[in-house]
Amino acid sequence: MSPIFDDLNPSLIWKHFEEILKIPHCSGNEKELGDYIISQAKNFNLGWKRDDVGNVVVSKNASPGMEKAPGVILQGHLDMVCEKNSDIEHDFSKDPIQPEKKGDWISAKGTTLGSDNGIGVAAALALMEDKSMVHGPLEFLFTVDEETGLTGATKIRSDFLQGKILLNLDSEDEGTFTIGCAGGADSEIHLPVKRRDGTEGELFCLKLFGFRGGHSGIDIDQGRGNAIKLLARMLWQTEKKASFSLASMEGGNMRNAIPREARANLYADPARIETLRASFQESFDKIYNEFKSVESEAKFTLEKSKADELLPLTEESQKTLINLLVTLPHGVLSMHQEMKGLVETSTNLAVVHTHPEHVQIISSSRSSVASGLEATRDTIAALCETIGAQLAQPEGYPGWTPDLQSTILQTCKDVYNKMFQKEAEVGAVHAGLECGIIGEKFPGMDMISFGPTIEHPHSPEERVNIGSVEKFWNFLTAVLAELA
Ligand SMILES: [Zn+2]
């Protein structure tokens, strides 16, 4: 072993983790790591199978006398997010990750480390190898492409697994159990618009920018401003006081990001532009005052724009578009009643994009309750029906509803309490996880997720806490013994 892993415990996890660092395994390129798992399964005389997408399952018989114990699935994902600092030469398709030890942390030199989910995978390999454990029948599930589309989990065949208890090893906060996640689905609105025959006045661009944005699930409860919604609010308020003709609106570019900026191109009489500006300023001041504690960098500008190829919208189309954007829901819609601080349902008004004959608007909704997601999409559908907009609502991905009565949760809580003389935290995330998809495919699967402490995953600052890996391992093996 290289010196930095020499005296780390548990040595079996670090041994396999060191091997994983040498094998390229960005999302979409997991084949070689799958081969390594299979080669290890063969070494340890364990059964294995691989499906068409590249998911691998390894089976290990129960330890002697534990054959009647319930089967347990241990799950992790093979792929990692590959990000590097711009001043580093690194080819993720062939160069090994260069680990570094600083105090009680392992990180990588200028790149992501892949401890998400490399430590989980290494723990599974260690369990495959270790003959000293007490456990029932085990299945080790390694999925592909978690990071870019949950593809591996989505494509698992329903006969691929036998166990009814699943321990997902992909959490990032030692001492916290994750027992739920949100499902998600989009609504794509197609609003037909009509345009005038000619232009009057000059073209101006109203721009709202400097907002913080963030992840539409994780950050939705942070009270940040949605630039599209707020731009629509400025236009709606000003429409009552000063005249302008809207030609286009643009804002947001990703479904899973809160829009940071938005702009509207509009025609107005240059002689009266200061009246218009004063009205926008008045609206903006109110917005700034409301959001200043979170959005101190928010700004707006109203500037002359170069000629736009689009003619202004008719009065009716302009009204419909602005009213629609003002009315469409955005943000947290409900909080979970039992789990303090967990957002249950939310929606992100993510994108507005103008075409010559229609405006496209996308809202991305999430909920840990399927009916909450349905109701949110119904609200959007009802609104579209009222104004005659077309709507597509493609199938989304399922959530994982927290079950505070779950047997595996109770077992984990008891074991944790006994081992560490303190209560573990129990939480859920307002984003998609593989457990949501697996739970839908295998009804009745009792699931929980935990792992060591990993900071800044998906960035070159990623680091895993050494001490937490040992705690994670001791806890994991104790849970398996308790279940046997
Ligand atoms: Zn992960």
PDB file of N, CA and C in Angstrom, residues 6-93:
ATOM      1  N   ASP A   6      -1.065   3.350   4.755  1.00  0.00           N
ATOM      2  CA  ASP A   6      -0.412   2.279   5.511  1.00  0.00           C
ATOM      3  C   ASP A   6      -1.049   1.967   6.854  1.00  0.00           C
ATOM      4  N   ASP A   7      -1.204   3.000   7.665  1.00  0.00           N
ATOM      5  CA  ASP A   7      -1.692   2.677   8.997  1.00  0.00           C
ATOM      6  C   ASP A   7      -3.118   3.150   9.251  1.00  0.00           C
ATOM      7  N   LEU A   8      -3.912   3.207   8.156  1.00  0.00           N
ATOM      8  CA  LEU A   8      -5.315   3.601   8.336  1.00  0.00           C
ATOM      9  C   LEU A   8      -6.178   2.364   8.584  1.00  0.00           C
ATOM     10  N   ASN A   9      -7.184   2.561   9.409  1.00  0.00           N
ATOM     11  CA  ASN A   9      -8.138   1.485   9.698  1.00  0.00           C
ATOM     12  C   ASN A   9      -9.516   1.857   9.196  1.00  0.00           C
ATOM     13  N   PRO A  10     -10.285   0.868   8.814  1.00  0.00           N
ATOM     14  CA  PRO A  10      -9.964  -0.548   8.675  1.00  0.00           C
ATOM     15  C   PRO A  10      -9.168  -0.788   7.383  1.00  0.00           C
ATOM     16  N   SER A  11      -8.078  -1.557   7.503  1.00  0.00           N
ATOM     17  CA  SER A  11      -7.138  -1.678   6.380  1.00  0.00           C
ATOM     18  C   SER A  11      -7.786  -2.269   5.129  1.00  0.00           C
ATOM     19  N   LEU A  12      -8.795  -3.144   5.307  1.00  0.00           N
ATOM     20  CA  LEU A  12      -9.437  -3.741   4.115  1.00  0.00           C
ATOM     21  C   LEU A  12     -10.150  -2.695   3.258  1.00  0.00           C
ATOM     22  N   ILE A  13     -10.843  -1.773   3.893  1.00  0.00           N
ATOM     23  CA  ILE A  13     -11.521  -0.710   3.114  1.00  0.00           C
ATOM     24  C   ILE A  13     -10.485   0.123   2.374  1.00  0.00           C
ATOM     25  N   TRP A  14      -9.447   0.550   3.081  1.00  0.00           N
ATOM     26  CA  TRP A  14      -8.460   1.452   2.455  1.00  0.00           C
ATOM     27  C   TRP A  14      -7.696   0.741   1.353  1.00  0.00           C
ATOM     28  N   LYS A  15      -7.465  -0.566   1.511  1.00  0.00           N
ATOM     29  CA  LYS A  15      -6.792  -1.333   0.452  1.00  0.00           C
ATOM     30  C   LYS A  15      -7.610  -1.278  -0.839  1.00  0.00           C
ATOM     31  N   HIS A  16      -8.909  -1.562  -0.716  1.00  0.00           N
ATOM     32  CA  HIS A  16      -9.750  -1.548  -1.926  1.00  0.00           C
ATOM     33  C   HIS A  16      -9.941  -0.130  -2.447  1.00  0.00           C
ATOM     34  N   PHE A  17     -10.026   0.840  -1.550  1.00  0.00           N
ATOM     35  CA  PHE A  17     -10.190   2.223  -2.000  1.00  0.00           C
ATOM     36  C   PHE A  17      -8.969   2.662  -2.814  1.00  0.00           C
ATOM     37  N   GLU A  18      -7.805   2.235  -2.367  1.00  0.00           N
ATOM     38  CA  GLU A  18      -6.585   2.588  -3.098  1.00  0.00           C
ATOM     39  C   GLU A  18      -6.606   1.995  -4.515  1.00  0.00           C
ATOM     40  N   GLU A  19      -7.114   0.774  -4.632  1.00  0.00           N
ATOM     41  CA  GLU A  19      -7.240   0.168  -5.968  1.00  0.00           C
ATOM     42  C   GLU A  19      -8.236   0.944  -6.820  1.00  0.00           C
ATOM     43  N   ILE A  20      -9.358   1.337  -6.209  1.00  0.00           N
ATOM     44  CA  ILE A  20     -10.398   2.072  -6.947  1.00  0.00           C
ATOM     45  C   ILE A  20      -9.836   3.388  -7.514  1.00  0.00           C
ATOM     46  N   LEU A  21      -8.954   4.046  -6.733  1.00  0.00           N
ATOM     47  CA  LEU A  21      -8.365   5.316  -7.185  1.00  0.00           C
ATOM     48  C   LEU A  21      -7.560   5.144  -8.484  1.00  0.00           C
ATOM     49  N   LYS A  22      -7.045   3.932  -8.703  1.00  0.00           N
ATOM     50  CA  LYS A  22      -6.213   3.685  -9.897  1.00  0.00           C
ATOM     51  C   LYS A  22      -7.050   3.414 -11.139  1.00  0.00           C
ATOM     52  N   ILE A  23      -8.346   3.127 -10.933  1.00  0.00           N
ATOM     53  CA  ILE A  23      -9.196   2.716 -12.062  1.00  0.00           C
ATOM     54  C   ILE A  23     -10.091   3.871 -12.492  1.00  0.00           C
ATOM     55  N   PRO A  24      -9.994   4.316 -13.770  1.00  0.00           N
ATOM     56  CA  PRO A  24     -10.871   5.411 -14.217  1.00  0.00           C
ATOM     57  C   PRO A  24     -12.335   4.990 -14.085  1.00  0.00           C
ATOM     58  N   HIS A  25     -13.170   5.861 -13.523  1.00  0.00           N
ATOM     59  CA  HIS A  25     -14.588   5.474 -13.396  1.00  0.00           C
ATOM     60  C   HIS A  25     -15.523   6.678 -13.333  1.00  0.00           C
ATOM     61  N   CYS A  26     -15.325   7.616 -14.272  1.00  0.00           N
ATOM     62  CA  CYS A  26     -16.295   8.715 -14.392  1.00  0.00           C
ATOM     63  C   CYS A  26     -17.638   8.123 -14.844  1.00  0.00           C
ATOM     64  N   SER A  27     -18.705   8.876 -14.597  1.00  0.00           N
ATOM     65  CA  SER A  27     -20.036   8.434 -15.043  1.00  0.00           C
ATOM     66  C   SER A  27     -19.988   8.082 -16.528  1.00  0.00           C
ATOM     67  N   GLY A  28     -20.551   6.931 -16.866  1.00  0.00           N
ATOM     68  CA  GLY A  28     -20.559   6.480 -18.255  1.00  0.00           C
ATOM     69  C   GLY A  28     -19.348   5.629 -18.603  1.00  0.00           C
ATOM     70  N   ASN A  29     -18.382   5.542 -17.687  1.00  0.00           N
ATOM     71  CA  ASN A  29     -17.141   4.820 -17.970  1.00  0.00           C
ATOM     72  C   ASN A  29     -16.818   3.871 -16.803  1.00  0.00           C
ATOM     73  N   GLU A  30     -17.832   3.083 -16.406  1.00  0.00           N
ATOM     74  CA  GLU A  30     -17.696   2.282 -15.186  1.00  0.00           C
ATOM     75  C   GLU A  30     -17.250   0.850 -15.456  1.00  0.00           C
ATOM     76  N   LYS A  31     -17.060   0.496 -16.750  1.00  0.00           N
ATOM     77  CA  LYS A  31     -16.810  -0.901 -17.112  1.00  0.00           C
ATOM     78  C   LYS A  31     -15.618  -1.494 -16.361  1.00  0.00           C
ATOM     79  N   GLU A  32     -14.516  -0.743 -16.328  1.00  0.00           N
ATOM     80  CA  GLU A  32     -13.284  -1.287 -15.743  1.00  0.00           C
ATOM     81  C   GLU A  32     -13.429  -1.515 -14.230  1.00  0.00           C
ATOM     82  N   LEU A  33     -14.147  -0.617 -13.564  1.00  0.00           N
ATOM     83  CA  LEU A  33     -14.362  -0.806 -12.129  1.00  0.00           C
ATOM     84  C   LEU A  33     -15.286  -1.999 -11.891  1.00  0.00           C
ATOM     85  N   GLY A  34     -16.291  -2.174 -12.762  1.00  0.00           N
ATOM     86  CA  GLY A  34     -17.153  -3.360 -12.698  1.00  0.00           C
ATOM     87  C   GLY A  34     -16.315  -4.626 -12.871  1.00  0.00           C
ATOM     88  N   ASP A  35     -15.358  -4.581 -13.801  1.00  0.00           N
ATOM     89  CA  ASP A  35     -14.466  -5.746 -14.024  1.00  0.00           C
ATOM     90  C   ASP A  35     -13.661  -6.048 -12.759  1.00  0.00           C
ATOM     91  N   TYR A  36     -13.193  -4.997 -12.095  1.00  0.00           N
ATOM     92  CA  TYR A  36     -12.402  -5.190 -10.868  1.00  0.00           C
ATOM     93  C   TYR A  36     -13.250  -5.883  -9.796  1.00  0.00           C
ATOM     94  N   ILE A  37     -14.508  -5.442  -9.655  1.00  0.00           N
ATOM     95  CA  ILE A  37     -15.405  -6.049  -8.659  1.00  0.00           C
ATOM     96  C   ILE A  37     -15.585  -7.533  -8.975  1.00  0.00           C
ATOM     97  N   ILE A  38     -15.800  -7.822 -10.261  1.00  0.00           N
ATOM     98  CA  ILE A  38     -16.026  -9.219 -10.668  1.00  0.00           C
ATOM     99  C   ILE A  38     -14.766 -10.047 -10.422  1.00  0.00           C
ATOM    100  N   SER A  39     -13.597  -9.464 -10.711  1.00  0.00           N
ATOM    101  CA  SER A  39     -12.349 -10.217 -10.473  1.00  0.00           C
ATOM    102  C   SER A  39     -12.181 -10.522  -8.978  1.00  0.00           C
ATOM    103  N   GLN A  40     -12.595  -9.571  -8.129  1.00  0.00           N
ATOM    104  CA  GLN A  40     -12.515  -9.802  -6.683  1.00  0.00           C
ATOM    105  C   GLN A  40     -13.524 -10.865  -6.258  1.00  0.00           C
ATOM    106  N   ALA A  41     -14.734 -10.808  -6.832  1.00  0.00           N
ATOM    107  CA  ALA A  41     -15.760 -11.817  -6.505  1.00  0.00           C
ATOM    108  C   ALA A  41     -15.228 -13.210  -6.839  1.00  0.00           C
ATOM    109  N   LYS A  42     -14.566 -13.324  -7.989  1.00  0.00           N
ATOM    110  CA  LYS A  42     -13.995 -14.623  -8.387  1.00  0.00           C
ATOM    111  C   LYS A  42     -12.918 -15.051  -7.387  1.00  0.00           C
ATOM    112  N   ASN A  43     -12.045 -14.113  -7.010  1.00  0.00           N
ATOM    113  CA  ASN A  43     -11.000 -14.398  -6.002  1.00  0.00           C
ATOM    114  C   ASN A  43     -11.578 -14.963  -4.717  1.00  0.00           C
ATOM    115  N   PHE A  44     -12.712 -14.381  -4.298  1.00  0.00           N
ATOM    116  CA  PHE A  44     -13.300 -14.778  -3.009  1.00  0.00           C
ATOM    117  C   PHE A  44     -14.333 -15.894  -3.171  1.00  0.00           C
ATOM    118  N   ASN A  45     -14.397 -16.481  -4.403  1.00  0.00           N
ATOM    119  CA  ASN A  45     -15.368 -17.558  -4.680  1.00  0.00           C
ATOM    120  C   ASN A  45     -16.812 -17.155  -4.447  1.00  0.00           C
ATOM    121  N   LEU A  46     -17.175 -15.968  -4.889  1.00  0.00           N
ATOM    122  CA  LEU A  46     -18.551 -15.503  -4.718  1.00  0.00           C
ATOM    123  C   LEU A  46     -19.258 -15.477  -6.074  1.00  0.00           C
ATOM    124  N   GLY A  47     -20.579 -15.695  -6.038  1.00  0.00           N
ATOM    125  CA  GLY A  47     -21.357 -15.623  -7.271  1.00  0.00           C
ATOM    126  C   GLY A  47     -21.513 -14.177  -7.716  1.00  0.00           C
ATOM    127  N   TRP A  48     -21.633 -13.965  -9.024  1.00  0.00           N
ATOM    128  CA  TRP A  48     -21.817 -12.589  -9.503  1.00  0.00           C
ATOM    129  C   TRP A  48     -22.614 -12.588 -10.800  1.00  0.00           C
ATOM    130  N   LYS A  49     -23.228 -11.470 -11.119  1.00  0.00           N
ATOM    131  CA  LYS A  49     -23.857 -11.274 -12.426  1.00  0.00           C
ATOM    132  C   LYS A  49     -23.793  -9.801 -12.794  1.00  0.00           C
ATOM    133  N   ARG A  50     -23.835  -9.564 -14.099  1.00  0.00           N
ATOM    134  CA  ARG A  50     -23.811  -8.167 -14.574  1.00  0.00           C
ATOM    135  C   ARG A  50     -24.924  -8.019 -15.602  1.00  0.00           C
ATOM    136  N   ASP A  51     -25.706  -6.937 -15.527  1.00  0.00           N
ATOM    137  CA  ASP A  51     -26.796  -6.760 -16.500  1.00  0.00           C
ATOM    138  C   ASP A  51     -26.329  -5.940 -17.702  1.00  0.00           C
ATOM    139  N   ASP A  52     -27.246  -5.699 -18.634  1.00  0.00           N
ATOM    140  CA  ASP A  52     -26.879  -5.038 -19.900  1.00  0.00           C
ATOM    141  C   ASP A  52     -26.354  -3.617 -19.715  1.00  0.00           C
ATOM    142  N   VAL A  53     -26.826  -2.909 -18.689  1.00  0.00           N
ATOM    143  CA  VAL A  53     -26.340  -1.540 -18.507  1.00  0.00           C
ATOM    144  C   VAL A  53     -25.022  -1.473 -17.735  1.00  0.00           C
ATOM    145  N   GLY A  54     -24.647  -2.606 -17.096  1.00  0.00           N
ATOM    146  CA  GLY A  54     -23.368  -2.619 -16.379  1.00  0.00           C
ATOM    147  C   GLY A  54     -23.497  -2.708 -14.866  1.00  0.00           C
ATOM    148  N   ASN A  55     -24.732  -2.756 -14.339  1.00  0.00           N
ATOM    149  CA  ASN A  55     -24.906  -2.969 -12.902  1.00  0.00           C
ATOM    150  C   ASN A  55     -24.378  -4.359 -12.558  1.00  0.00           C
ATOM    151  N   VAL A  56     -23.724  -4.479 -11.392  1.00  0.00           N
ATOM    152  CA  VAL A  56     -23.155  -5.762 -10.981  1.00  0.00           C
ATOM    153  C   VAL A  56     -23.774  -6.163  -9.642  1.00  0.00           C
ATOM    154  N   VAL A  57     -24.118  -7.446  -9.511  1.00  0.00           N
ATOM    155  CA  VAL A  57     -24.532  -7.976  -8.209  1.00  0.00           C
ATOM    156  C   VAL A  57     -23.608  -9.127  -7.841  1.00  0.00           C
ATOM    157  N   VAL A  58     -23.070  -9.105  -6.618  1.00  0.00           N
ATOM    158  CA  VAL A  58     -22.250 -10.190  -6.087  1.00  0.00           C
ATOM    159  C   VAL A  58     -23.020 -10.776  -4.899  1.00  0.00           C
ATOM    160  N   SER A  59     -23.047 -12.114  -4.803  1.00  0.00           N
ATOM    161  CA  SER A  59     -23.785 -12.742  -3.695  1.00  0.00           C
ATOM    162  C   SER A  59     -22.818 -13.460  -2.774  1.00  0.00           C
ATOM    163  N   LYS A  60     -23.098 -13.359  -1.486  1.00  0.00           N
ATOM    164  CA  LYS A  60     -22.266 -14.047  -0.501  1.00  0.00           C
ATOM    165  C   LYS A  60     -23.191 -14.811   0.452  1.00  0.00           C
ATOM    166  N   ASN A  61     -22.903 -16.093   0.651  1.00  0.00           N
ATOM    167  CA  ASN A  61     -23.738 -16.893   1.547  1.00  0.00           C
ATOM    168  C   ASN A  61     -23.639 -16.369   2.974  1.00  0.00           C
ATOM    169  N   ALA A  62     -24.635 -16.741   3.762  1.00  0.00           N
ATOM    170  CA  ALA A  62     -24.628 -16.369   5.174  1.00  0.00           C
ATOM    171  C   ALA A  62     -23.424 -17.000   5.871  1.00  0.00           C
ATOM    172  N   SER A  63     -22.998 -16.377   6.950  1.00  0.00           N
ATOM    173  CA  SER A  63     -21.950 -16.998   7.762  1.00  0.00           C
ATOM    174  C   SER A  63     -22.567 -18.231   8.448  1.00  0.00           C
ATOM    175  N   PRO A  64     -21.725 -19.202   8.852  1.00  0.00           N
ATOM    176  CA  PRO A  64     -22.237 -20.480   9.346  1.00  0.00           C
ATOM    177  C   PRO A  64     -23.305 -20.303  10.436  1.00  0.00           C
ATOM    178  N   GLY A  65     -24.421 -21.005  10.258  1.00  0.00           N
ATOM    179  CA  GLY A  65     -25.494 -20.967  11.251  1.00  0.00           C
ATOM    180  C   GLY A  65     -26.498 -19.839  11.036  1.00  0.00           C
ATOM    181  N   MET A  66     -26.226 -18.906  10.100  1.00  0.00           N
ATOM    182  CA  MET A  66     -27.082 -17.724   9.907  1.00  0.00           C
ATOM    183  C   MET A  66     -27.897 -17.818   8.609  1.00  0.00           C
ATOM    184  N   GLU A  67     -27.978 -19.030   8.064  1.00  0.00           N
ATOM    185  CA  GLU A  67     -28.620 -19.205   6.749  1.00  0.00           C
ATOM    186  C   GLU A  67     -30.080 -18.756   6.741  1.00  0.00           C
ATOM    187  N   LYS A  68     -30.737 -18.818   7.885  1.00  0.00           N
ATOM    188  CA  LYS A  68     -32.174 -18.474   7.941  1.00  0.00           C
ATOM    189  C   LYS A  68     -32.397 -16.966   8.101  1.00  0.00           C
ATOM    190  N   ALA A  69     -31.342 -16.220   8.328  1.00  0.00           N
ATOM    191  CA  ALA A  69     -31.484 -14.766   8.539  1.00  0.00           C
ATOM    192  C   ALA A  69     -31.992 -14.109   7.251  1.00  0.00           C
ATOM    193  N   PRO A  70     -32.673 -12.955   7.376  1.00  0.00           N
ATOM    194  CA  PRO A  70     -33.161 -12.279   6.166  1.00  0.00           C
ATOM    195  C   PRO A  70     -32.006 -11.784   5.296  1.00  0.00           C
ATOM    196  N   GLY A  71     -32.224 -11.854   3.982  1.00  0.00           N
ATOM    197  CA  GLY A  71     -31.194 -11.385   3.052  1.00  0.00           C
ATOM    198  C   GLY A  71     -31.051  -9.869   3.112  1.00  0.00           C
ATOM    199  N   VAL A  72     -29.813  -9.391   3.011  1.00  0.00           N
ATOM    200  CA  VAL A  72     -29.549  -7.948   3.054  1.00  0.00           C
ATOM    201  C   VAL A  72     -28.790  -7.540   1.780  1.00  0.00           C
ATOM    202  N   ILE A  73     -29.244  -6.435   1.190  1.00  0.00           N
ATOM    203  CA  ILE A  73     -28.564  -5.888   0.008  1.00  0.00           C
ATOM    204  C   ILE A  73     -27.723  -4.689   0.453  1.00  0.00           C
ATOM    205  N   LEU A  74     -26.465  -4.668   0.036  1.00  0.00           N
ATOM    206  CA  LEU A  74     -25.612  -3.503   0.299  1.00  0.00           C
ATOM    207  C   LEU A  74     -25.395  -2.809  -1.040  1.00  0.00           C
ATOM    208  N   GLN A  75     -25.690  -1.523  -1.089  1.00  0.00           N
ATOM    209  CA  GLN A  75     -25.678  -0.875  -2.394  1.00  0.00           C
ATOM    210  C   GLN A  75     -24.808   0.373  -2.453  1.00  0.00           C
ATOM    211  N   GLY A  76     -24.082   0.502  -3.555  1.00  0.00           N
ATOM    212  CA  GLY A  76     -23.325   1.722  -3.814  1.00  0.00           C
ATOM    213  C   GLY A  76     -23.261   1.940  -5.316  1.00  0.00           C
ATOM    214  N   HIS A  77     -22.845   3.141  -5.731  1.00  0.00           N
ATOM    215  CA  HIS A  77     -22.729   3.381  -7.183  1.00  0.00           C
ATOM    216  C   HIS A  77     -21.271   3.408  -7.614  1.00  0.00           C
ATOM    217  N   LEU A  78     -21.041   2.890  -8.828  1.00  0.00           N
ATOM    218  CA  LEU A  78     -19.676   2.737  -9.336  1.00  0.00           C
ATOM    219  C   LEU A  78     -19.089   4.048  -9.844  1.00  0.00           C
ATOM    220  N   ASP A  79     -19.926   4.938 -10.321  1.00  0.00           N
ATOM    221  CA  ASP A  79     -19.390   6.124 -11.007  1.00  0.00           C
ATOM    222  C   ASP A  79     -19.046   7.241 -10.040  1.00  0.00           C
ATOM    223  N   MET A  80     -18.175   8.137 -10.510  1.00  0.00           N
ATOM    224  CA  MET A  80     -17.823   9.337  -9.743  1.00  0.00           C
ATOM    225  C   MET A  80     -17.963  10.573 -10.628  1.00  0.00           C
ATOM    226  N   VAL A  81     -18.149  11.721  -9.985  1.00  0.00           N
ATOM    227  CA  VAL A  81     -18.138  13.000 -10.697  1.00  0.00           C
ATOM    228  C   VAL A  81     -16.677  13.370 -10.945  1.00  0.00           C
ATOM    229  N   CYS A  82     -16.322  13.683 -12.174  1.00  0.00           N
ATOM    230  CA  CYS A  82     -14.926  14.002 -12.504  1.00  0.00           C
ATOM    231  C   CYS A  82     -14.772  15.507 -12.718  1.00  0.00           C
ATOM    232  N   GLU A  83     -14.256  16.175 -11.714  1.00  0.00           N
ATOM    233  CA  GLU A  83     -14.019  17.621 -11.789  1.00  0.00           C
ATOM    234  C   GLU A  83     -12.586  17.877 -11.374  1.00  0.00           C
ATOM    235  N   LYS A  84     -11.943  18.854 -12.037  1.00  0.00           N
ATOM    236  CA  LYS A  84     -10.571  19.187 -11.634  1.00  0.00           C
ATOM    237  C   LYS A  84     -10.371  20.701 -11.645  1.00  0.00           C
ATOM    238  N   ASN A  85      -9.349  21.128 -10.933  1.00  0.00           N
ATOM    239  CA  ASN A  85      -8.979  22.545 -10.989  1.00  0.00           C
ATOM    240  C   ASN A  85      -8.343  22.830 -12.343  1.00  0.00           C
ATOM    241  N   SER A  86      -8.527  24.062 -12.854  1.00  0.00           N
ATOM    242  CA  SER A  86      -8.080  24.337 -14.220  1.00  0.00           C
ATOM    243  C   SER A  86      -6.555  24.321 -14.354  1.00  0.00           C
ATOM    244  N   ASP A  87      -5.833  24.477 -13.231  1.00  0.00           N
ATOM    245  CA  ASP A  87      -4.367  24.499 -13.341  1.00  0.00           C
ATOM    246  C   ASP A  87      -3.747  23.097 -13.226  1.00  0.00           C
ATOM    247  N   ILE A  88      -4.572  22.065 -13.253  1.00  0.00           N
ATOM    248  CA  ILE A  88      -4.071  20.696 -13.079  1.00  0.00           C
ATOM    249  C   ILE A  88      -4.179  19.944 -14.404  1.00  0.00           C
ATOM    250  N   GLU A  89      -3.096  19.240 -14.772  1.00  0.00           N
ATOM    251  CA  GLU A  89      -3.137  18.345 -15.932  1.00  0.00           C
ATOM    252  C   GLU A  89      -3.648  17.001 -15.434  1.00  0.00           C
ATOM    253  N   HIS A  90      -4.807  16.590 -15.888  1.00  0.00           N
ATOM    254  CA  HIS A  90      -5.313  15.291 -15.436  1.00  0.00           C
ATOM    255  C   HIS A  90      -6.295  14.753 -16.473  1.00  0.00           C
ATOM    256  N   ASP A  91      -6.018  13.516 -16.938  1.00  0.00           N
ATOM    257  CA  ASP A  91      -6.927  12.866 -17.880  1.00  0.00           C
ATOM    258  C   ASP A  91      -7.683  11.776 -17.123  1.00  0.00           C
ATOM    259  N   PHE A  92      -8.958  12.081 -16.819  1.00  0.00           N
ATOM    260  CA  PHE A  92      -9.752  11.147 -15.998  1.00  0.00           C
ATOM    261  C   PHE A  92      -9.957   9.798 -16.683  1.00  0.00           C
ATOM    262  N   SER A  93      -9.767   9.748 -18.019  1.00  0.00           N
ATOM    263  CA  SER A  93     -10.000   8.480 -18.710  1.00  0.00           C
ATOM    264  C   SER A  93      -8.826   7.522 -18.560  1.00  0.00           C
TER     265      SER A  93
END
